[in-house]
Short mmCIF file of C-alpha atoms and ligand atoms in Angstrom, two decimals:
data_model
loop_
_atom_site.label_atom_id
_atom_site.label_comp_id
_atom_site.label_asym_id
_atom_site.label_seq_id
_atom_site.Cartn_x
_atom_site.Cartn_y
_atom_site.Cartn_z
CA UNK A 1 0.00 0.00 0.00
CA UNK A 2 2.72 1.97 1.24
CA UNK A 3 4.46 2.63 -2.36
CA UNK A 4 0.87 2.44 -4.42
CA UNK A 5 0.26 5.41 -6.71
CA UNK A 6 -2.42 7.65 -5.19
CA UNK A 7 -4.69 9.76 -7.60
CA UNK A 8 -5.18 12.08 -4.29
CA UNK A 9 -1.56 12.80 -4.32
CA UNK A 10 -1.53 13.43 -8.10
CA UNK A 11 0.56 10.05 -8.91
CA UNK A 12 2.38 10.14 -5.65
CA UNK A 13 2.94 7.32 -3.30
CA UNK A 14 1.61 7.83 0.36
CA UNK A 15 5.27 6.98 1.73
CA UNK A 16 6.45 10.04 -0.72
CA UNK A 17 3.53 12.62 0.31
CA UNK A 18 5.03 12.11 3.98
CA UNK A 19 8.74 11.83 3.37
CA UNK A 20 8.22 15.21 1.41
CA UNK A 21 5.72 17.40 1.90
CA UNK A 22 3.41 16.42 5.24
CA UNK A 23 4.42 19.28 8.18
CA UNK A 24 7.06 20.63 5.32
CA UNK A 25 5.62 22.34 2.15
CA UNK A 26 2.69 22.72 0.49
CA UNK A 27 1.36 20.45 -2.56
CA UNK A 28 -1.09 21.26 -5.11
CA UNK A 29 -3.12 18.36 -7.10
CA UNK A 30 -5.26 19.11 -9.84
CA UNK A 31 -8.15 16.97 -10.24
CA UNK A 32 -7.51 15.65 -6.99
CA UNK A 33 -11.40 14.25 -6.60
CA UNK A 34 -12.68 13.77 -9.88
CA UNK A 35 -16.07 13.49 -8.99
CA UNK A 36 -17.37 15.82 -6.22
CA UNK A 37 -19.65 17.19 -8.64
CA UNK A 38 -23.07 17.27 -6.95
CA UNK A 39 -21.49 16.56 -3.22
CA UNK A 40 -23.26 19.78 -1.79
CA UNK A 41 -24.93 22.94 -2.77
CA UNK A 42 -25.16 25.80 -1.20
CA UNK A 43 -28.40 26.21 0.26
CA UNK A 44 -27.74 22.66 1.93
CA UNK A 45 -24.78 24.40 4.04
CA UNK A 46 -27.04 27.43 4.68
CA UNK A 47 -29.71 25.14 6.07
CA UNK A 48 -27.07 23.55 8.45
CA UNK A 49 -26.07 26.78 9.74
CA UNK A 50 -30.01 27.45 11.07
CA UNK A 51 -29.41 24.09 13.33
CA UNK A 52 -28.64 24.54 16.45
CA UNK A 53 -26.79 21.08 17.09
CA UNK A 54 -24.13 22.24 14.23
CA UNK A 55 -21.46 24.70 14.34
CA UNK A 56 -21.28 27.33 11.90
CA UNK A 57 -19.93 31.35 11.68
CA UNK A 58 -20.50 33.66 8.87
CA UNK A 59 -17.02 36.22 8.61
CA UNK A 60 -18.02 39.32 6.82
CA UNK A 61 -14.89 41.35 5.48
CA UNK A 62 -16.32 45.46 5.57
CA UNK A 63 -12.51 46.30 4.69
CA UNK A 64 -9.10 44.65 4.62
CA UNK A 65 -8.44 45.66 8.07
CA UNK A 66 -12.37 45.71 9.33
CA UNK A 67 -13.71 41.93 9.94
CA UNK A 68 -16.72 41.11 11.17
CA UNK A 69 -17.92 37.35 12.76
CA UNK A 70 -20.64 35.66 13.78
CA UNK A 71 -21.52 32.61 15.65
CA UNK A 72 -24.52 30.47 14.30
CA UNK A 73 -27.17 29.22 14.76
CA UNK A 74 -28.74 31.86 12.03
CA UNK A 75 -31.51 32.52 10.66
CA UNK A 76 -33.44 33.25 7.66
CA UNK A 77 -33.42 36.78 7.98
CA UNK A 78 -29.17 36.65 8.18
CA UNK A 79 -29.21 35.51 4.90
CA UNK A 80 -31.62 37.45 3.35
CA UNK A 81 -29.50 40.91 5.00
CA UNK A 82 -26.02 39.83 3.56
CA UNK A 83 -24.28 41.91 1.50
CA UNK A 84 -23.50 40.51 -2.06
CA UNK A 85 -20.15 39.75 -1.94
CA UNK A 86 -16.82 39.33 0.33
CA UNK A 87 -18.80 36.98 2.97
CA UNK A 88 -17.90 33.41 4.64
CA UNK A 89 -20.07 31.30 5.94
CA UNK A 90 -18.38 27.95 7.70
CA UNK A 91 -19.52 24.70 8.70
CA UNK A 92 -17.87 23.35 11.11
CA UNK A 93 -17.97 18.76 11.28
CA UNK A 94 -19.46 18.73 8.17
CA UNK A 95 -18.42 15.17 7.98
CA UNK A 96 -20.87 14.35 11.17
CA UNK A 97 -23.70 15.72 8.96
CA UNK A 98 -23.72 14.19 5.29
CA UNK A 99 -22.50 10.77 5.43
CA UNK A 100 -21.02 11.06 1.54
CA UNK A 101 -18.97 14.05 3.08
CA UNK A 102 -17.61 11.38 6.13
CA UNK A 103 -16.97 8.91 2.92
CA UNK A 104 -14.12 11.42 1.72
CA UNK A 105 -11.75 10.72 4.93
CA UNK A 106 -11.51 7.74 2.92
CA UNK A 107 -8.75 8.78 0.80
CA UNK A 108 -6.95 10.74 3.65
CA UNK A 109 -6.22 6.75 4.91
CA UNK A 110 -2.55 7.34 4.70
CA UNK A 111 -2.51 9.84 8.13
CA UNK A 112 -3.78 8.09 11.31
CA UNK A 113 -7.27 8.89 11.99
CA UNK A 114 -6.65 10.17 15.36
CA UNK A 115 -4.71 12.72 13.78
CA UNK A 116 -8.18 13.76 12.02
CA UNK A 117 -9.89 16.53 13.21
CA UNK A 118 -13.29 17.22 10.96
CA UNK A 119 -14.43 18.40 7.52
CA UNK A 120 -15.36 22.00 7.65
CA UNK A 121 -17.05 23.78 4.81
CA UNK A 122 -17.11 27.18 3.51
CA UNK A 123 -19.42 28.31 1.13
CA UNK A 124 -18.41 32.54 -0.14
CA UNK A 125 -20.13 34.75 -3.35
CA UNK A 126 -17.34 36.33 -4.67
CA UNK A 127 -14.64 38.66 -3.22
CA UNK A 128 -15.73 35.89 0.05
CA UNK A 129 -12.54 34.95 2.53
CA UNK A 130 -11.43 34.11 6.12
CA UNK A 131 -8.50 36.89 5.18
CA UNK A 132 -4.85 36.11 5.28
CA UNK A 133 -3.80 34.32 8.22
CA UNK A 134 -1.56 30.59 9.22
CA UNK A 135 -3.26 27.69 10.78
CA UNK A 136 -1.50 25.36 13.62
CA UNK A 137 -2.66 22.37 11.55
CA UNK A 138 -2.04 20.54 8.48
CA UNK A 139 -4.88 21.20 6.20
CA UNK A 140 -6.27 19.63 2.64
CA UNK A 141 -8.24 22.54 0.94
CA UNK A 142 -10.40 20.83 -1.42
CA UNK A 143 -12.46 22.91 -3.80
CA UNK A 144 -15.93 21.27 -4.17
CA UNK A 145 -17.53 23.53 -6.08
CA UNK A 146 -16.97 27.16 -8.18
CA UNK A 147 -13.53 28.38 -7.78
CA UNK A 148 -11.01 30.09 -5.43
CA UNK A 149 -7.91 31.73 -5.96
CA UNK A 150 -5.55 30.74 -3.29
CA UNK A 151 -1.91 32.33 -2.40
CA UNK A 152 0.45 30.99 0.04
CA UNK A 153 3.28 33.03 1.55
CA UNK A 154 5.16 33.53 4.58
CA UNK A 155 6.21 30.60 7.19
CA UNK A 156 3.98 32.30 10.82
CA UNK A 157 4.44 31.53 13.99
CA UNK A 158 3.44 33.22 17.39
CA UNK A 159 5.51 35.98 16.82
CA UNK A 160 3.35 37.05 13.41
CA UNK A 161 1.47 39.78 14.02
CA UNK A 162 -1.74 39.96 13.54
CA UNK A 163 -4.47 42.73 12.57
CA UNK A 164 -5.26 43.90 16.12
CA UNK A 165 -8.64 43.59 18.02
CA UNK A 166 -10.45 41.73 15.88
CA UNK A 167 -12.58 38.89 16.34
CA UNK A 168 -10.58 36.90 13.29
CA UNK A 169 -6.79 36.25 12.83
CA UNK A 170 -6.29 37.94 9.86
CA UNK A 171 -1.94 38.53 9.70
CA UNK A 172 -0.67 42.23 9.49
CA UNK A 173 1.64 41.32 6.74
CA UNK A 174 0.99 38.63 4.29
CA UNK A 175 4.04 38.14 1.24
CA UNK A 176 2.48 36.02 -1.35
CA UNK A 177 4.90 33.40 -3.13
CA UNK A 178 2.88 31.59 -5.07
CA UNK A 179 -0.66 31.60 -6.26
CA UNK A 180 -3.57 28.93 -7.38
CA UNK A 181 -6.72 29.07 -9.27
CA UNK A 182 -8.36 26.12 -7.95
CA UNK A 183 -11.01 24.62 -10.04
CA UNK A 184 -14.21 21.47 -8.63
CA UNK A 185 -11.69 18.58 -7.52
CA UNK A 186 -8.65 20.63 -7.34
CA UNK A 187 -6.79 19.80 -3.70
CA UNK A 188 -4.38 22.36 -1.95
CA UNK A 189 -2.58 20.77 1.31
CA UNK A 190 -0.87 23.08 3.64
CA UNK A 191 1.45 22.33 6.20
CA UNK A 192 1.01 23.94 9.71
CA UNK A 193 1.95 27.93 10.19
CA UNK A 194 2.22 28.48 6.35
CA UNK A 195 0.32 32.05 5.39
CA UNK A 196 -2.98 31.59 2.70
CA UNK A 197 -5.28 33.26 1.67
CA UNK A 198 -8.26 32.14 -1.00
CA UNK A 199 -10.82 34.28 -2.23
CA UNK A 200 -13.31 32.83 -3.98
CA UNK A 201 -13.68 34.13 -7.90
CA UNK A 202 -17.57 33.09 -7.76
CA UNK A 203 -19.94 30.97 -5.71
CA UNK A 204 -17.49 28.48 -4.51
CA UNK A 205 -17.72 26.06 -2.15
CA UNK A 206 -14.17 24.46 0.08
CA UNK A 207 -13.89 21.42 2.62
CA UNK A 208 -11.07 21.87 4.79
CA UNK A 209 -9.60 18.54 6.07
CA UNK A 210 -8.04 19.72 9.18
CA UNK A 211 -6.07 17.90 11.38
CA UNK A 212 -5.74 18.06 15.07
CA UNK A 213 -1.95 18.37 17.23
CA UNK A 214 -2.83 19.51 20.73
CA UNK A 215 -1.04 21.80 22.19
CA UNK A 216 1.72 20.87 25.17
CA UNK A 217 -0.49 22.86 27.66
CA UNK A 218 -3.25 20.49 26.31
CA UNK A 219 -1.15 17.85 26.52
CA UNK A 220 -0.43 17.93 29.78
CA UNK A 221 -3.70 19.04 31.44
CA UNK A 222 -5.41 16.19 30.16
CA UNK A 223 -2.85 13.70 30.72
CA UNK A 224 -2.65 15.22 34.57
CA UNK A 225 -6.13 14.62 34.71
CA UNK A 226 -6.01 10.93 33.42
CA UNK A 227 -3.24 10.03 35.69
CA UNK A 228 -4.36 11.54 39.28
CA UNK A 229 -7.23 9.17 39.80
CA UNK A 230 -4.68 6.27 39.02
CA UNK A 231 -1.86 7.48 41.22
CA UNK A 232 -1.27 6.51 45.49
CA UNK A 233 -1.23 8.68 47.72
CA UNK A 234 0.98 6.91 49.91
CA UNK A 235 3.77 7.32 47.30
CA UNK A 236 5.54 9.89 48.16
CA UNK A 237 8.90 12.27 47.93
CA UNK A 238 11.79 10.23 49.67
CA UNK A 239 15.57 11.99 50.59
CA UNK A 240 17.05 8.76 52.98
CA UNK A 241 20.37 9.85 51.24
CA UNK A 242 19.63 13.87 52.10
CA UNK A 243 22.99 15.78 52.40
CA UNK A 244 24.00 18.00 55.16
CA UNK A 245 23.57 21.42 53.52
CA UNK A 246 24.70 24.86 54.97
CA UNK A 247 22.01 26.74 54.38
CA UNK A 248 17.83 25.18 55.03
CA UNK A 249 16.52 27.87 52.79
CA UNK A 250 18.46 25.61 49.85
CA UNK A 251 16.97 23.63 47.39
CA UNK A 252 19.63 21.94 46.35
CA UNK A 253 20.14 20.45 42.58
CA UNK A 254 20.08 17.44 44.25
CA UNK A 255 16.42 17.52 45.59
CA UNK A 256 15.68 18.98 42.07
CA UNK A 257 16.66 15.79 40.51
CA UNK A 258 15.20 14.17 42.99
CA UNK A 259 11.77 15.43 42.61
CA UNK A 260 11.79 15.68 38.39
CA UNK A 261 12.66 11.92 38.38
CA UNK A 262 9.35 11.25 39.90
CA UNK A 263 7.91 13.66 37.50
CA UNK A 264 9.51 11.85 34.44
CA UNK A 265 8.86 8.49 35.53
CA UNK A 266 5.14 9.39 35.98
CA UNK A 267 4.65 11.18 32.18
CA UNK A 268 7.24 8.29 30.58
CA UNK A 269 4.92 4.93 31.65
CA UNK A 270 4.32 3.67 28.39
CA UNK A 271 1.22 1.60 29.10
CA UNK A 272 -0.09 4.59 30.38
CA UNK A 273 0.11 7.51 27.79
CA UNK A 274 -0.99 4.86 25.40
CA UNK A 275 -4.19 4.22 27.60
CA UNK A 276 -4.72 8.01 27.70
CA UNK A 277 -3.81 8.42 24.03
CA UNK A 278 -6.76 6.22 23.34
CA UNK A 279 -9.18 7.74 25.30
CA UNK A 280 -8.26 11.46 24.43
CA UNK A 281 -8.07 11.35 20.69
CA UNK A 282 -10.98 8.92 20.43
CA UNK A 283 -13.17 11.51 22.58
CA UNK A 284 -15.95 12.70 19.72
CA UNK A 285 -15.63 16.36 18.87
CA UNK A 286 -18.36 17.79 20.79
CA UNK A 287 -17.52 15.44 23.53
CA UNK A 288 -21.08 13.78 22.78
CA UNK A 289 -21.93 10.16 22.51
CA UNK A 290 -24.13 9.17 19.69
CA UNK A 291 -28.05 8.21 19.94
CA UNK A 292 -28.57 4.93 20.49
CA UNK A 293 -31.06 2.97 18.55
CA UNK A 294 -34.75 3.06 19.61
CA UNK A 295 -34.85 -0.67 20.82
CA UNK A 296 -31.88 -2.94 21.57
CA UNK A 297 -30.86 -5.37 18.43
CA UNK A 298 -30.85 -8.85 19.68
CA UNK A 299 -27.38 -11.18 18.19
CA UNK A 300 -30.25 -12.85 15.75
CA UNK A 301 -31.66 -10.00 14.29
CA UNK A 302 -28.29 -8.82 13.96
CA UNK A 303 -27.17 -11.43 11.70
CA UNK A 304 -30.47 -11.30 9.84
CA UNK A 305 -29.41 -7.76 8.68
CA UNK A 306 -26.33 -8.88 7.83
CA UNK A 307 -27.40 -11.64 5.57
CA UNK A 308 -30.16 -9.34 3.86
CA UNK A 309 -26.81 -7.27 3.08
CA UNK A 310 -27.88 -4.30 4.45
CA UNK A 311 -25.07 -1.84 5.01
CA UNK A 312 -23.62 -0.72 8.45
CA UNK A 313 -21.73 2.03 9.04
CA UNK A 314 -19.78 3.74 11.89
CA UNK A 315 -21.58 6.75 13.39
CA UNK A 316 -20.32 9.84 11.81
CA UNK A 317 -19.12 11.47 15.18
CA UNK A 318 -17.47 8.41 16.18
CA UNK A 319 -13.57 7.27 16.62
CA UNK A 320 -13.01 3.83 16.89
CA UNK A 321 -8.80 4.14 17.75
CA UNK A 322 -7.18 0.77 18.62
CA UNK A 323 -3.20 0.53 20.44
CA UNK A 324 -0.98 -2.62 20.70
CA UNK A 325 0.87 -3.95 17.90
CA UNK A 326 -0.31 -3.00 14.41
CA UNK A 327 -2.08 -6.06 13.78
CA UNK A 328 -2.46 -7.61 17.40
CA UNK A 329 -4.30 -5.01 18.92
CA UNK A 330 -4.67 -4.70 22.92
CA UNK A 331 -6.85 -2.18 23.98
CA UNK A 332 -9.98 -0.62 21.79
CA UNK A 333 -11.00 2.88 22.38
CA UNK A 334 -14.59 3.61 21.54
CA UNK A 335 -15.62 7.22 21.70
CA UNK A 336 -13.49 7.95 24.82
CA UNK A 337 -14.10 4.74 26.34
CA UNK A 338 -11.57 1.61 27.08
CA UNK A 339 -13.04 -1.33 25.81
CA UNK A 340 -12.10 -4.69 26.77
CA UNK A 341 -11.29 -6.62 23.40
CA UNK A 342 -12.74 -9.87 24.31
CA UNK A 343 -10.76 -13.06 22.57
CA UNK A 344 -11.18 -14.18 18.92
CA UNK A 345 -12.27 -10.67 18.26
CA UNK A 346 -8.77 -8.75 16.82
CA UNK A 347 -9.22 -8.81 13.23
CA UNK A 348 -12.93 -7.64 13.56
CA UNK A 349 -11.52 -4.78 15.63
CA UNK A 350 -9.23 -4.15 13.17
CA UNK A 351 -11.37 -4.20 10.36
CA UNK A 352 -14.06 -1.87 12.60
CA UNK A 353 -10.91 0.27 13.09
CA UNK A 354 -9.13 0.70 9.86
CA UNK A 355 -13.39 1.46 7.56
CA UNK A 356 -16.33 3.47 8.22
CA UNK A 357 -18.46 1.50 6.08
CA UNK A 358 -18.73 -2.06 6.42
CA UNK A 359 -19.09 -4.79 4.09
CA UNK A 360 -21.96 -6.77 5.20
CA UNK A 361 -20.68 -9.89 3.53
CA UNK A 362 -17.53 -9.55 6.17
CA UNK A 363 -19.31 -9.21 9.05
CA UNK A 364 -21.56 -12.07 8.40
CA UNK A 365 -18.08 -14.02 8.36
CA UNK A 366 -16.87 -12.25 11.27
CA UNK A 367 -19.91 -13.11 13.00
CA UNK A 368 -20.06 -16.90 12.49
CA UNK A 369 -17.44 -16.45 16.32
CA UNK A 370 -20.08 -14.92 18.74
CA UNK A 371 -17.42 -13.13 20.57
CA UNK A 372 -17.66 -11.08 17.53
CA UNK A 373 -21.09 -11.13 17.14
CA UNK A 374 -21.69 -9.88 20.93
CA UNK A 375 -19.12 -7.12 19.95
CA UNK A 376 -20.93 -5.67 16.78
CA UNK A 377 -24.48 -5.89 18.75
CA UNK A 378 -23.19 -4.29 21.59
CA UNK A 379 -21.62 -1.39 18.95
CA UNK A 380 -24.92 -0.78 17.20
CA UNK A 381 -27.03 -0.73 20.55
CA UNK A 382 -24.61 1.90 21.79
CA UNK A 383 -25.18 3.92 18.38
CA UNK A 384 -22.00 3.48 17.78
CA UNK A 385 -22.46 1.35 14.75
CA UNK A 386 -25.84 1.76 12.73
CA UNK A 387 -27.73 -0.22 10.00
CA UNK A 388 -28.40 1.83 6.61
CA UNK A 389 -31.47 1.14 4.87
CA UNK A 390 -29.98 1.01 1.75
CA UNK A 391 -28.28 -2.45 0.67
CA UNK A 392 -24.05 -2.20 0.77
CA UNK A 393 -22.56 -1.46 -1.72
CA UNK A 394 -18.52 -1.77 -2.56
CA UNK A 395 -17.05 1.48 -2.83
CA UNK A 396 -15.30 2.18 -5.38
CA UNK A 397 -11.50 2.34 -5.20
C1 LIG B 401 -11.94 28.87 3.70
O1 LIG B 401 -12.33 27.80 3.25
O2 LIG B 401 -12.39 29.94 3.31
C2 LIG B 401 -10.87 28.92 4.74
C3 LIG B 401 -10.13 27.68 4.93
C4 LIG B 401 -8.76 27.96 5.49
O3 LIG B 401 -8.12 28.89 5.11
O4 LIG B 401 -8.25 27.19 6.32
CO1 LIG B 402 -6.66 28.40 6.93
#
């Protein structure tokens, strides 16, 4: 897989996209997604933003160095009292709404999905942008519909200054170096703190791949967090080899290194930052579990579905993250949750891990072990997992 030609990378191997451009420079593909065609319009994205349960801003640019936002839900009326041009309006987890969207992570395969943050949307009339600014993530800009004209420039950092009190980053100074039109199916990927800035040409619609790296100050609150229930009170600072020192108002390098060995044993167990690994980046966005079904599926009725080939399909807001060795794994992570991976069940966890749409056929044969089968039921009566109405089928690849 590893050295395979990818259409998504314009020809390029997965191995080559991250040897040479992923966190380094930015890579243009033409043609990128062939077929987005009638993906989404735009009054689809304007009806999400009127939803309460969805996140969404509209960024209105009144002048290069005047930028106005505003935090959904909208209504009717907001749209009707736009101006005509140089708007934004974003969709946040787009992917968690339109389950063809969620099929496009699909062909992102080749970064680990707990990497992933979410597909936002932007839909702008012309003259529409976010203004010139860097992101801390990687992102794959992929045009979906109409066209924008995007420029890259300048490497950013904290230090960048940026237009001051407004409610947008928008950069003080932005040095374009190179510049895009991108047409439908055209994909731009941008490494983290690189300047851009795309303004659409006409009604244009862009999904915005974006991954997640939290911050060290994220990093280690959480982890804190995860490790304080686990830890003993009785263990405690020790000093039996304590020197005589001259002054008590001393703490000596001694006690320092002392007291940041306990500190570095505690953040360097491995079992244990893999345990919170799991849980953390297989939280769901919005920190919300997904509906479960009305009533309970029994194991029969289960593989009835199955067998009449219906398709199942993870919930769009769920991550199913898995740690261990690559194909042995040892502990499943289910939407924030440790879950026991009962025996005779790893290659159905890795199968549940690696798709989001699942071959019906494949469970069935997964499901002839009931470890397995007890595993999937338990998945879709937790909403985890859910049965399409429409019969699977293969996608294509
Ligand atoms: C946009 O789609 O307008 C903004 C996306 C980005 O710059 O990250
Ligand atoms: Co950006």
């Amino acid at each position: 897989m590893a050295t395979k030609p990818l259409a998504v990378l314009g020809g390029r191997s997965a191995e080559q996209f991250l040897t040479e451009f992923w966190q380094q420079q930015p890579l243009l593909v033409r043609d990128a997604f062939p077929d987005l065609g009638s993906l989404l319009n735009p009054d689809e994205l304007a009806g999400l933003a009127l939803d309460d349960t969805v996140e969404s801003r509209i960024i209105i640019e009144r002048s290069p160095i005047d930028w106005e936002l505003r935090h959904g839900p909208f209504n009717e009326t907001t749209f009707k009292n736009l101006p005509r041009t140089h708007w934004t309006l974003l969709i946040q987890a787009l992917d968690h709404q339109v389950p063809a969207v969620a099929d496009l992570l699909g062909a992102f395969d080749f970064i680990p999905s707990w990497r992933l943050d979410d597909i936002m949307a932007s839909f702008a009339p012309v003259g529409g942008s976010v203004g010139p600014h860097f992101d801390d993530y990687d992102v794959f800009l992929v045009q979906a519909s109409g066209q924008r004209r995007w420029q890259i420039g300048q490497h950013c950092d904290d230090s960048s200054e940026l237009l001051p009190e407004l409610p947008v980053r928008v950069l003080q100074r932005f040095e374009p170096t190179q510049e895009w039109l991108l047409n439908p199916g055209d994909m731009l990927y941008l490494p983290p703190g690189l300047a851009h800035y795309g303004v659409a040409e006409n009604d244009c619609i862009t999904l915005s791949v974006g991954f997640r790296a939290p911050s060290e100050p994220e990093i280690l609150d959480d982890f804190a967090h995860f490790l304080l229930p686990r830890l003993k009170d009785s263990a405690r600072y020790q000093d039996q080899e304590l020197a005589l020192q001259s002054n008590p108002g001393w703490i000596s390098p001694a006690a320092v290194t002392r007291m940041s060995s306990i500190l570095l044993q505690l953040v360097s167990d491995q079992d244990q930052v893999s345990q919170w690994m799991g849980e953390y980046f297989s939280r769901t966005k919005y920190d919300q579990n997904p509906e479960p079904p009305e009533d309970d599926y029994l194991d029969t009725e289960v593989l009835d579905l199955l067998h009449a080939n219906l398709s199942v399909r993870r919930e769009e807001s769920s991550r199913l993250l898995y740690t261990g060795d690559a194909h042995r794994p040892q502990r499943l992570f289910v939407n924030g949750e440790t879950l026991p991976i009962p025996p005779m069940t790893h290659s159905m966890v890795l199968y549940l891990c690696k798709n989001r749409h699942y071959n019906p056929v494949n469970l069935a044969m997964f499901c002839e072990t009931q470890e397995n089968l007890r595993l999937l039921t338990q998945l879709l009566n937790s909403g985890v997992l859910y049965i399409e109405e429409d019969l699977y089928q293969e996608d294509e690849d």
